[in-house]
């Protein structure tokens, strides 16, 4: 026969470093910073390039205006004072693309630029004198245009050191005193702009990885420091759940989210400890209460087996009934502790009292009922509410001297009140809260009720609270105890209430 093996329960895997909160936070923050720096660097480079190009254009315009001023005053074209052609090449071009003046290396070269700042037209002397207005794009005799045009041009000269270089050219119209209109093209080298942009870009490319490493390291350290209390809470909680529930997790002195987490965890542990302790006490008390009727029942059965003529059926039935009641009460309390919600339905509380009183038997004293004719509907579980009434009546029967009363009436704010009173010794104010504790019996109750387990009133309070009501204990008129149960009403007085099931 093959031997069967039982697989060991799988242990939780250790988290990978890249799957931790610290790693994800570091990666996310580094990525965000990287994107922000790239975007900011691109914007800086674009703005730097634009400013440098504008600066080169301004230098080109200044050079063009210097030549235009000479043209306007009538300086011959072969005597013009032109700037250094290595950095600022200049040409004076006619409308038909003829070069009138240029540096020594550019005199025989074609025009360096082919854009026109204004329409190339030669106006007659009379027209220039008579139509000096904004609509005429050609400057008057002996003057230069107010505005220049700009364009970036890559020179394509052959056998020249300027070939292949980028220049920012300014084109400006000027008119000689004799009325001849020419275009002055003056350029400014963009090598400085290119070198500056390349230098800044290289510096950014070198500094960006180093800066991201610093950001990642700082984020990693800060996150580790911030999560250290969380790890302490987790480790302590793991030890607590395996043993002593009286221990608590460490609570940081700060007032942040981690401190609130520790506070909530400690409150949960306190509630869990209280619940476990209550469960242990409940099991111990239940075992004690069940042991007495079981021992008595066993004793009587053993005696009956040895001496059949001594069998007492009444005692056996009484112990069996007591055992059944205790087991039923324990089962109901266990269901209530488990959070079971009552299956509520609309029922008439006065009608429920009538039915329960009609079915009761074996009471020591008669029960006097004061019930209204009108329906008093509530939303409740018929079975559990009947159990509440039965427990209150049983308690009153054990303590009453001669009278037990039940009354139902409409309370304030649409509530319905149930009163159960007796003329017994009453309940001292100091004990009016203790009587609802499980397995608690006062000395007087213990002497008068040898079979009680101390669960009836505890069940009453738990059921009433589950239904959103409340129960109060006071003094009855003329002496004795009065138990008042208040439940929220389910309908108006004139509403028709269906029969409860």
Short mmCIF file of C-alpha atoms in Angstrom, two decimals:
data_model
loop_
_atom_site.label_atom_id
_atom_site.label_comp_id
_atom_site.label_asym_id
_atom_site.label_seq_id
_atom_site.Cartn_x
_atom_site.Cartn_y
_atom_site.Cartn_z
CA UNK A 1 0.00 0.00 0.00
CA UNK A 2 1.47 3.28 -1.07
CA UNK A 3 2.24 5.71 1.70
CA UNK A 4 0.36 8.95 1.48
CA UNK A 5 2.26 12.13 2.16
CA UNK A 6 0.74 15.36 3.34
CA UNK A 7 2.07 18.47 1.70
CA UNK A 8 3.42 20.99 4.11
CA UNK A 9 1.63 24.31 4.15
CA UNK A 10 3.31 26.79 1.91
CA UNK A 11 5.24 29.49 3.67
CA UNK A 12 4.80 33.10 2.60
CA UNK A 13 7.52 34.12 0.23
CA UNK A 14 9.91 36.82 1.26
CA UNK A 15 9.13 40.01 -0.64
CA UNK A 16 11.53 40.91 -3.40
CA UNK A 17 13.37 44.17 -2.91
CA UNK A 18 11.83 45.69 -6.03
CA UNK A 19 8.36 44.79 -4.82
CA UNK A 20 8.62 46.70 -1.54
CA UNK A 21 6.95 50.03 -0.86
CA UNK A 22 10.38 51.58 -0.38
CA UNK A 23 11.58 50.45 -3.81
CA UNK A 24 8.39 51.51 -5.58
CA UNK A 25 8.45 54.90 -3.87
CA UNK A 26 12.10 55.44 -4.78
CA UNK A 27 11.53 54.41 -8.39
CA UNK A 28 8.42 56.58 -8.73
CA UNK A 29 10.03 59.68 -7.20
CA UNK A 30 13.19 59.26 -9.28
CA UNK A 31 11.15 58.87 -12.45
CA UNK A 32 9.08 61.96 -11.67
CA UNK A 33 12.19 64.01 -10.94
CA UNK A 34 13.83 62.73 -14.14
CA UNK A 35 10.84 63.71 -16.26
CA UNK A 36 10.67 67.11 -14.59
CA UNK A 37 14.38 67.74 -15.11
CA UNK A 38 14.25 66.66 -18.75
CA UNK A 39 11.29 68.93 -19.41
CA UNK A 40 12.91 71.83 -17.56
CA UNK A 41 16.24 71.23 -19.35
CA UNK A 42 14.56 71.19 -22.75
CA UNK A 43 12.78 74.43 -21.93
CA UNK A 44 16.03 76.04 -20.72
CA UNK A 45 17.90 74.96 -23.85
CA UNK A 46 15.12 76.24 -26.12
CA UNK A 47 15.00 79.58 -24.32
CA UNK A 48 18.81 79.87 -24.32
CA UNK A 49 18.96 79.12 -28.04
CA UNK A 50 16.21 81.64 -28.80
CA UNK A 51 17.97 84.38 -26.81
CA UNK A 52 21.32 83.70 -28.45
CA UNK A 53 19.77 83.71 -31.93
CA UNK A 54 18.00 86.99 -31.13
CA UNK A 55 21.31 88.42 -29.88
CA UNK A 56 23.03 87.36 -33.11
CA UNK A 57 20.20 88.90 -35.10
CA UNK A 58 20.58 92.16 -33.19
CA UNK A 59 24.30 92.23 -33.95
CA UNK A 60 23.55 91.57 -37.62
CA UNK A 61 20.98 94.38 -37.70
CA UNK A 62 23.46 96.81 -36.10
CA UNK A 63 26.03 95.94 -38.76
CA UNK A 64 23.42 96.30 -41.54
CA UNK A 65 22.28 99.70 -40.25
CA UNK A 66 25.90 100.88 -40.08
CA UNK A 67 26.32 100.11 -43.77
CA UNK A 68 22.83 101.48 -44.61
CA UNK A 69 23.74 104.78 -42.97
CA UNK A 70 26.79 105.08 -45.22
CA UNK A 71 24.67 104.25 -48.27
CA UNK A 72 22.05 106.82 -47.30
CA UNK A 73 24.58 109.64 -47.00
CA UNK A 74 25.90 108.90 -50.51
CA UNK A 75 29.13 107.03 -49.76
CA UNK A 76 30.26 105.28 -52.95
CA UNK A 77 29.80 101.56 -52.86
CA UNK A 78 33.48 100.85 -53.40
CA UNK A 79 34.35 103.07 -50.40
CA UNK A 80 31.98 101.57 -47.87
CA UNK A 81 33.49 100.63 -44.51
CA UNK A 82 32.36 96.99 -44.06
CA UNK A 83 32.69 94.92 -40.85
CA UNK A 84 35.05 91.98 -40.44
CA UNK A 85 33.81 89.42 -42.90
CA UNK A 86 34.96 86.44 -40.81
CA UNK A 87 32.29 87.01 -38.13
CA UNK A 88 29.94 89.45 -39.87
CA UNK A 89 29.82 88.99 -43.65
CA UNK A 90 28.11 91.90 -45.44
CA UNK A 91 26.87 92.33 -49.00
CA UNK A 92 25.09 95.21 -50.72
CA UNK A 93 22.76 93.78 -53.38
CA UNK A 94 20.63 95.49 -56.01
CA UNK A 95 17.03 94.42 -56.70
CA UNK A 96 18.27 92.43 -59.71
CA UNK A 97 20.60 90.39 -57.43
CA UNK A 98 23.81 92.20 -58.40
CA UNK A 99 26.41 92.49 -55.65
CA UNK A 100 27.55 96.14 -55.44
CA UNK A 101 29.78 95.89 -52.41
CA UNK A 102 31.22 93.06 -50.27
CA UNK A 103 34.37 91.97 -48.56
CA UNK A 104 37.38 90.94 -50.62
CA UNK A 105 36.50 87.23 -50.35
CA UNK A 106 32.80 87.79 -51.04
CA UNK A 107 32.90 90.40 -53.79
CA UNK A 108 32.67 87.86 -56.58
CA UNK A 109 30.45 85.48 -54.61
CA UNK A 110 26.73 85.29 -55.32
CA UNK A 111 24.32 86.90 -52.84
CA UNK A 112 24.62 85.22 -49.45
CA UNK A 113 20.87 85.42 -48.83
CA UNK A 114 17.86 85.48 -51.09
CA UNK A 115 15.12 86.82 -48.81
CA UNK A 116 13.77 90.31 -49.27
CA UNK A 117 12.72 92.44 -46.33
CA UNK A 118 10.42 94.53 -48.59
CA UNK A 119 9.36 94.61 -52.24
CA UNK A 120 12.29 95.60 -54.43
CA UNK A 121 11.04 98.49 -56.46
CA UNK A 122 12.69 101.76 -57.47
CA UNK A 123 10.47 104.76 -57.00
CA UNK A 124 10.88 107.92 -59.04
CA UNK A 125 12.04 111.04 -57.34
CA UNK A 126 8.64 112.70 -57.62
CA UNK A 127 6.86 109.66 -56.24
CA UNK A 128 9.27 109.40 -53.32
CA UNK A 129 8.78 113.06 -52.51
CA UNK A 130 4.99 113.03 -52.82
CA UNK A 131 4.14 109.67 -51.22
CA UNK A 132 6.05 109.49 -47.97
CA UNK A 133 3.53 107.44 -45.97
CA UNK A 134 3.26 104.05 -44.20
CA UNK A 135 1.93 102.28 -47.30
CA UNK A 136 5.22 102.82 -49.22
CA UNK A 137 7.66 99.99 -48.25
CA UNK A 138 10.58 101.67 -50.01
CA UNK A 139 12.54 104.18 -47.87
CA UNK A 140 12.78 107.74 -49.08
CA UNK A 141 15.97 109.03 -50.65
CA UNK A 142 18.94 109.14 -48.36
CA UNK A 143 17.42 106.91 -45.66
CA UNK A 144 17.09 103.30 -44.49
CA UNK A 145 14.02 101.19 -43.73
CA UNK A 146 12.69 101.18 -40.22
CA UNK A 147 12.46 97.40 -39.97
CA UNK A 148 14.76 94.58 -40.97
CA UNK A 149 13.99 90.99 -41.85
CA UNK A 150 15.87 88.06 -40.27
CA UNK A 151 16.67 84.55 -41.37
CA UNK A 152 19.17 81.84 -40.42
CA UNK A 153 21.28 80.84 -43.41
CA UNK A 154 23.86 78.10 -43.87
CA UNK A 155 26.53 79.36 -46.27
CA UNK A 156 27.29 77.17 -49.28
CA UNK A 157 30.35 78.92 -50.63
CA UNK A 158 33.06 76.91 -52.32
CA UNK A 159 36.68 77.11 -51.26
CA UNK A 160 35.93 79.46 -48.41
CA UNK A 161 36.35 79.04 -44.67
CA UNK A 162 32.80 80.33 -44.12
CA UNK A 163 31.22 77.47 -46.04
CA UNK A 164 28.95 75.24 -44.01
CA UNK A 165 28.63 77.68 -41.11
CA UNK A 166 25.31 78.98 -39.79
CA UNK A 167 24.72 82.74 -39.73
CA UNK A 168 21.88 84.90 -38.59
CA UNK A 169 21.30 87.38 -41.44
CA UNK A 170 19.50 90.71 -41.27
CA UNK A 171 18.13 92.17 -44.51
CA UNK A 172 17.62 95.95 -44.59
CA UNK A 173 16.52 98.27 -47.40
CA UNK A 174 18.39 101.55 -47.97
CA UNK A 175 18.13 104.30 -50.62
CA UNK A 176 20.96 106.47 -51.89
CA UNK A 177 20.53 110.24 -52.27
CA UNK A 178 20.11 109.66 -55.99
CA UNK A 179 17.15 107.32 -55.43
CA UNK A 180 18.82 103.95 -55.95
CA UNK A 181 17.42 101.28 -53.62
CA UNK A 182 19.66 98.45 -52.39
CA UNK A 183 19.38 95.59 -49.89
CA UNK A 184 22.06 95.20 -47.28
CA UNK A 185 22.60 91.65 -45.99
CA UNK A 186 24.63 91.50 -42.79
CA UNK A 187 25.25 88.25 -40.94
CA UNK A 188 26.39 87.26 -37.47
CA UNK A 189 27.93 83.86 -36.76
CA UNK A 190 25.94 81.37 -34.69
CA UNK A 191 29.01 79.44 -33.58
CA UNK A 192 28.86 81.06 -30.16
CA UNK A 193 25.20 80.11 -29.83
CA UNK A 194 25.91 76.54 -30.86
CA UNK A 195 28.85 76.23 -28.47
CA UNK A 196 26.84 77.68 -25.58
CA UNK A 197 23.87 75.35 -26.19
CA UNK A 198 26.13 72.33 -26.60
CA UNK A 199 27.98 73.19 -23.40
CA UNK A 200 24.80 73.57 -21.38
CA UNK A 201 23.38 70.35 -22.85
CA UNK A 202 26.55 68.42 -22.05
CA UNK A 203 26.54 69.78 -18.50
CA UNK A 204 22.93 68.68 -18.08
CA UNK A 205 23.64 65.22 -19.45
CA UNK A 206 26.54 64.84 -17.03
CA UNK A 207 24.74 66.27 -14.02
CA UNK A 208 21.36 64.60 -14.55
CA UNK A 209 22.44 61.02 -13.65
CA UNK A 210 24.33 62.26 -10.59
CA UNK A 211 21.32 64.29 -9.46
CA UNK A 212 18.98 61.31 -10.00
CA UNK A 213 21.29 59.12 -7.93
CA UNK A 214 21.13 61.66 -5.12
CA UNK A 215 17.34 61.81 -5.36
CA UNK A 216 17.06 58.01 -5.35
CA UNK A 217 19.42 57.68 -2.37
CA UNK A 218 17.65 60.36 -0.33
CA UNK A 219 14.23 58.90 -1.14
CA UNK A 220 15.40 55.41 -0.20
CA UNK A 221 16.79 56.60 3.15
CA UNK A 222 13.80 58.80 3.97
CA UNK A 223 11.34 56.05 3.06
CA UNK A 224 13.24 53.50 5.12
CA UNK A 225 13.18 55.84 8.10
CA UNK A 226 9.47 56.54 7.62
CA UNK A 227 8.58 52.84 7.27
CA UNK A 228 10.75 51.65 10.14
CA UNK A 229 7.90 52.09 12.68
CA UNK A 230 5.58 50.18 10.34
CA UNK A 231 8.01 47.28 10.24
CA UNK A 232 8.22 47.41 14.04
CA UNK A 233 4.43 47.31 14.25
CA UNK A 234 4.29 44.37 11.84
CA UNK A 235 6.96 42.36 13.68
CA UNK A 236 5.39 43.00 17.07
CA UNK A 237 1.93 42.16 15.76
CA UNK A 238 3.22 38.87 14.30
CA UNK A 239 4.57 37.89 17.74
CA UNK A 240 1.40 39.02 19.49
CA UNK A 241 -0.90 37.01 17.25
CA UNK A 242 1.11 33.91 18.06
CA UNK A 243 0.86 34.25 21.82
CA UNK A 244 0.13 36.96 24.37
CA UNK A 245 -2.72 39.27 23.38
CA UNK A 246 -1.99 41.58 26.31
CA UNK A 247 1.03 42.99 24.49
CA UNK A 248 0.74 46.10 22.35
CA UNK A 249 2.57 47.37 19.30
CA UNK A 250 4.96 50.33 19.73
CA UNK A 251 3.28 53.67 19.12
CA UNK A 252 5.49 56.48 17.73
CA UNK A 253 5.46 59.83 19.46
CA UNK A 254 4.67 61.60 16.19
CA UNK A 255 1.12 62.50 15.19
CA UNK A 256 1.25 61.15 11.67
CA UNK A 257 -0.47 58.29 9.83
CA UNK A 258 1.89 55.69 11.32
CA UNK A 259 1.03 56.80 14.86
CA UNK A 260 -2.67 56.60 14.07
CA UNK A 261 -2.13 53.14 12.59
CA UNK A 262 -0.41 51.99 15.78
CA UNK A 263 -3.20 53.51 17.88
CA UNK A 264 -5.87 51.74 15.85
CA UNK A 265 -3.92 48.48 15.97
CA UNK A 266 -3.65 48.70 19.76
CA UNK A 267 -7.37 49.42 20.03
CA UNK A 268 -8.05 46.37 17.85
CA UNK A 269 -5.78 44.24 20.01
CA UNK A 270 -7.55 45.47 23.13
CA UNK A 271 -10.92 44.58 21.65
CA UNK A 272 -9.58 41.20 20.52
CA UNK A 273 -8.13 40.52 23.95
CA UNK A 274 -11.41 41.44 25.57
CA UNK A 275 -13.33 39.24 23.15
CA UNK A 276 -11.03 36.26 23.71
CA UNK A 277 -11.17 36.73 27.47
CA UNK A 278 -14.93 36.97 27.30
CA UNK A 279 -15.06 33.82 25.22
CA UNK A 280 -12.84 31.97 27.64
CA UNK A 281 -14.94 33.11 30.58
CA UNK A 282 -18.07 32.17 28.68
CA UNK A 283 -16.75 28.66 27.99
CA UNK A 284 -15.65 28.25 31.61
CA UNK A 285 -19.00 29.43 32.97
CA UNK A 286 -20.92 27.33 30.46
CA UNK A 287 -18.91 24.25 31.41
CA UNK A 288 -19.60 24.93 35.07
CA UNK A 289 -23.33 25.41 34.51
CA UNK A 290 -23.63 22.32 32.33
CA UNK A 291 -21.63 20.15 34.70
CA UNK A 292 -24.20 20.39 37.53
CA UNK A 293 -27.28 19.13 35.66
CA UNK A 294 -25.22 16.54 33.79
CA UNK A 295 -23.71 15.25 37.06
CA UNK A 296 -27.13 15.18 38.70
CA UNK A 297 -28.63 13.38 35.74
CA UNK A 298 -25.81 10.84 35.68
CA UNK A 299 -26.13 10.23 39.41
CA UNK A 300 -29.84 9.58 39.18
CA UNK A 301 -29.37 7.23 36.22
CA UNK A 302 -26.65 5.27 38.03
CA UNK A 303 -28.86 4.98 41.12
CA UNK A 304 -31.77 3.90 38.95
CA UNK A 305 -29.64 1.24 37.28
CA UNK A 306 -28.57 -0.18 40.67
CA UNK A 307 -31.93 0.30 42.34
CA UNK A 308 -34.72 0.54 39.77
CA UNK A 309 -37.32 1.05 42.46
CA UNK A 310 -35.63 4.34 43.46
CA UNK A 311 -36.01 5.90 39.98
CA UNK A 312 -37.46 9.45 40.18
CA UNK A 313 -38.78 10.47 36.79
CA UNK A 314 -39.70 13.97 37.96
CA UNK A 315 -36.11 14.69 38.94
CA UNK A 316 -34.80 13.31 35.66
CA UNK A 317 -37.23 15.42 33.66
CA UNK A 318 -36.40 18.54 35.70
CA UNK A 319 -32.66 18.10 35.16
CA UNK A 320 -33.19 17.36 31.47
CA UNK A 321 -35.32 20.49 31.03
CA UNK A 322 -32.75 22.56 32.87
CA UNK A 323 -30.00 21.14 30.67
CA UNK A 324 -32.05 21.87 27.57
CA UNK A 325 -32.65 25.46 28.66
CA UNK A 326 -28.99 26.09 29.39
CA UNK A 327 -27.96 24.63 26.02
CA UNK A 328 -30.59 26.71 24.22
CA UNK A 329 -29.46 29.89 25.99
CA UNK A 330 -25.82 29.20 25.19
CA UNK A 331 -26.66 28.59 21.54
CA UNK A 332 -28.60 31.85 21.28
CA UNK A 333 -25.80 33.82 22.95
CA UNK A 334 -23.25 32.27 20.62
CA UNK A 335 -25.32 33.31 17.61
CA UNK A 336 -25.67 36.83 18.97
CA UNK A 337 -21.92 37.08 19.64
CA UNK A 338 -21.27 35.93 16.08
CA UNK A 339 -23.08 39.05 14.87
CA UNK A 340 -26.18 37.32 13.54
CA UNK A 341 -28.76 39.93 12.66
CA UNK A 342 -32.40 39.21 13.60
CA UNK A 343 -34.79 38.36 10.76
CA UNK A 344 -37.07 41.29 11.47
CA UNK A 345 -40.66 41.59 10.33
CA UNK A 346 -43.56 43.87 11.19
CA UNK A 347 -45.56 42.52 14.11
CA UNK A 348 -48.00 43.84 16.69
CA UNK A 349 -46.30 43.84 20.09
CA UNK A 350 -49.62 43.81 21.97
CA UNK A 351 -50.80 40.80 19.96
CA UNK A 352 -47.51 39.01 20.62
CA UNK A 353 -47.97 39.51 24.37
CA UNK A 354 -51.51 38.10 24.18
CA UNK A 355 -50.29 35.01 22.33
CA UNK A 356 -47.41 34.36 24.71
CA UNK A 357 -49.59 34.76 27.81
CA UNK A 358 -52.14 32.37 26.33
CA UNK A 359 -49.50 29.69 25.77
CA UNK A 360 -47.73 29.99 29.15
CA UNK A 361 -48.34 27.24 31.68
CA UNK A 362 -46.96 26.33 35.09
CA UNK A 363 -46.60 29.94 36.29
CA UNK A 364 -46.50 30.30 40.06
CA UNK A 365 -48.57 33.51 39.95
CA UNK A 366 -51.17 34.79 37.50
CA UNK A 367 -50.07 37.52 35.09
CA UNK A 368 -52.12 40.70 34.78
CA UNK A 369 -52.01 42.28 31.31
CA UNK A 370 -52.73 45.89 30.35
CA UNK A 371 -52.85 45.86 26.54
CA UNK A 372 -54.32 48.44 24.17
CA UNK A 373 -56.93 47.62 21.55
CA UNK A 374 -55.05 49.43 18.79
CA UNK A 375 -52.10 47.70 17.13
CA UNK A 376 -48.61 48.76 18.20
CA UNK A 377 -46.35 47.55 15.36
CA UNK A 378 -42.60 47.08 15.69
CA UNK A 379 -39.95 45.70 13.37
CA UNK A 380 -38.50 42.70 15.17
CA UNK A 381 -37.94 38.97 15.12
CA UNK A 382 -41.02 37.21 16.46
CA UNK A 383 -38.99 34.35 17.95
CA UNK A 384 -36.41 36.53 19.68
CA UNK A 385 -38.95 39.04 20.98
CA UNK A 386 -41.05 36.19 22.36
CA UNK A 387 -37.88 34.94 24.08
CA UNK A 388 -37.37 38.38 25.63
CA UNK A 389 -40.91 38.45 26.99
CA UNK A 390 -40.61 34.87 28.31
CA UNK A 391 -37.33 35.60 30.11
CA UNK A 392 -38.71 38.77 31.71
CA UNK A 393 -41.84 36.93 32.88
CA UNK A 394 -39.77 34.03 34.25
CA UNK A 395 -37.61 36.50 36.15
CA UNK A 396 -40.70 38.24 37.55
CA UNK A 397 -42.27 34.91 38.55
CA UNK A 398 -39.16 33.96 40.56
CA UNK A 399 -39.10 37.21 42.53
CA UNK A 400 -42.73 38.34 42.77
CA UNK A 401 -44.64 38.07 46.01
CA UNK A 402 -48.19 37.95 44.64
CA UNK A 403 -48.51 40.00 41.45
CA UNK A 404 -46.88 40.03 37.98
CA UNK A 405 -48.00 42.68 35.51
CA UNK A 406 -47.41 43.22 31.80
CA UNK A 407 -48.27 46.45 30.00
CA UNK A 408 -47.73 47.71 26.44
CA UNK A 409 -48.25 51.30 25.33
CA UNK A 410 -47.02 53.80 22.79
CA UNK A 411 -43.94 55.71 23.89
CA UNK A 412 -42.43 59.03 22.87
CA UNK A 413 -41.14 59.77 19.35
CA UNK A 414 -42.97 56.84 17.76
CA UNK A 415 -41.54 54.15 20.06
CA UNK A 416 -43.35 51.23 21.68
CA UNK A 417 -42.76 50.37 25.36
CA UNK A 418 -43.15 47.02 27.13
CA UNK A 419 -43.31 46.96 30.97
CA UNK A 420 -42.92 43.86 33.14
CA UNK A 421 -43.34 44.53 36.88
CA UNK A 422 -43.50 42.47 40.06
CA UNK A 423 -44.06 43.17 43.75
CA UNK A 424 -40.92 41.43 44.94
CA UNK A 425 -38.01 42.88 46.88
CA UNK A 426 -36.86 44.91 43.91
CA UNK A 427 -33.31 45.42 42.62
CA UNK A 428 -30.87 47.76 44.39
CA UNK A 429 -29.53 50.57 42.14
CA UNK A 430 -25.99 49.26 42.53
CA UNK A 431 -26.99 45.91 41.00
CA UNK A 432 -29.18 47.13 38.14
CA UNK A 433 -26.33 46.88 35.66
CA UNK A 434 -24.78 43.70 37.04
CA UNK A 435 -27.94 41.65 36.56
CA UNK A 436 -27.45 41.81 32.78
CA UNK A 437 -23.98 40.22 33.03
CA UNK A 438 -23.81 36.61 31.91
CA UNK A 439 -23.81 33.95 34.63
CA UNK A 440 -24.34 36.59 37.32
CA UNK A 441 -26.91 35.76 40.00
CA UNK A 442 -27.59 37.86 43.04
CA UNK A 443 -27.65 36.15 46.43
CA UNK A 444 -31.42 36.44 46.74
CA UNK A 445 -31.91 35.04 43.27
CA UNK A 446 -29.62 32.12 44.02
CA UNK A 447 -31.64 31.12 47.09
CA UNK A 448 -35.00 31.41 45.34
CA UNK A 449 -33.95 29.87 41.99
CA UNK A 450 -31.71 26.87 42.31
CA UNK A 451 -31.96 26.01 38.62
CA UNK A 452 -31.20 29.39 37.08
CA UNK A 453 -28.01 29.79 35.04
CA UNK A 454 -27.88 33.60 35.04
CA UNK A 455 -28.34 33.91 31.27
CA UNK A 456 -31.94 35.08 30.89
CA UNK A 457 -31.44 38.82 31.42
CA UNK A 458 -28.16 38.79 29.48
CA UNK A 459 -30.07 37.35 26.51
CA UNK A 460 -32.77 40.02 26.94
CA UNK A 461 -30.29 42.89 26.78
CA UNK A 462 -28.37 41.49 23.80
CA UNK A 463 -31.55 40.85 21.79
CA UNK A 464 -32.98 44.29 22.56
CA UNK A 465 -29.74 46.00 21.54
CA UNK A 466 -29.69 44.02 18.28
CA UNK A 467 -33.14 45.44 17.54
CA UNK A 468 -32.04 49.02 18.16
CA UNK A 469 -33.91 49.31 21.46
CA UNK A 470 -32.99 49.72 25.10
CA UNK A 471 -33.91 48.16 28.44
CA UNK A 472 -34.08 49.93 31.79
CA UNK A 473 -34.64 48.75 35.36
CA UNK A 474 -36.50 50.79 37.94
CA UNK A 475 -38.81 50.60 40.92
CA UNK A 476 -42.42 49.53 40.46
CA UNK A 477 -45.28 51.48 42.01
CA UNK A 478 -45.88 50.02 45.48
CA UNK A 479 -42.53 48.20 45.56
CA UNK A 480 -40.83 45.63 43.40
CA UNK A 481 -38.93 45.82 40.11
CA UNK A 482 -39.97 47.21 36.78
CA UNK A 483 -38.28 46.24 33.50
CA UNK A 484 -39.00 48.65 30.63
CA UNK A 485 -38.19 47.64 27.05
CA UNK A 486 -38.37 50.41 24.43
CA UNK A 487 -38.38 49.51 20.72
CA UNK A 488 -38.65 51.78 17.67
CA UNK A 489 -42.10 51.68 16.09
CA UNK A 490 -42.52 50.20 12.61
CA UNK A 491 -45.64 52.02 11.38
CA UNK A 492 -48.26 54.61 12.24
CA UNK A 493 -51.15 53.65 14.56
CA UNK A 494 -53.67 53.47 11.71
CA UNK A 495 -51.53 51.24 9.52
CA UNK A 496 -52.76 47.71 9.00
CA UNK A 497 -50.27 45.25 10.46
CA UNK A 498 -50.08 41.78 8.88
CA UNK A 499 -49.92 38.74 11.05
CA UNK A 500 -46.36 37.94 12.18
CA UNK A 501 -44.88 34.56 11.57
#
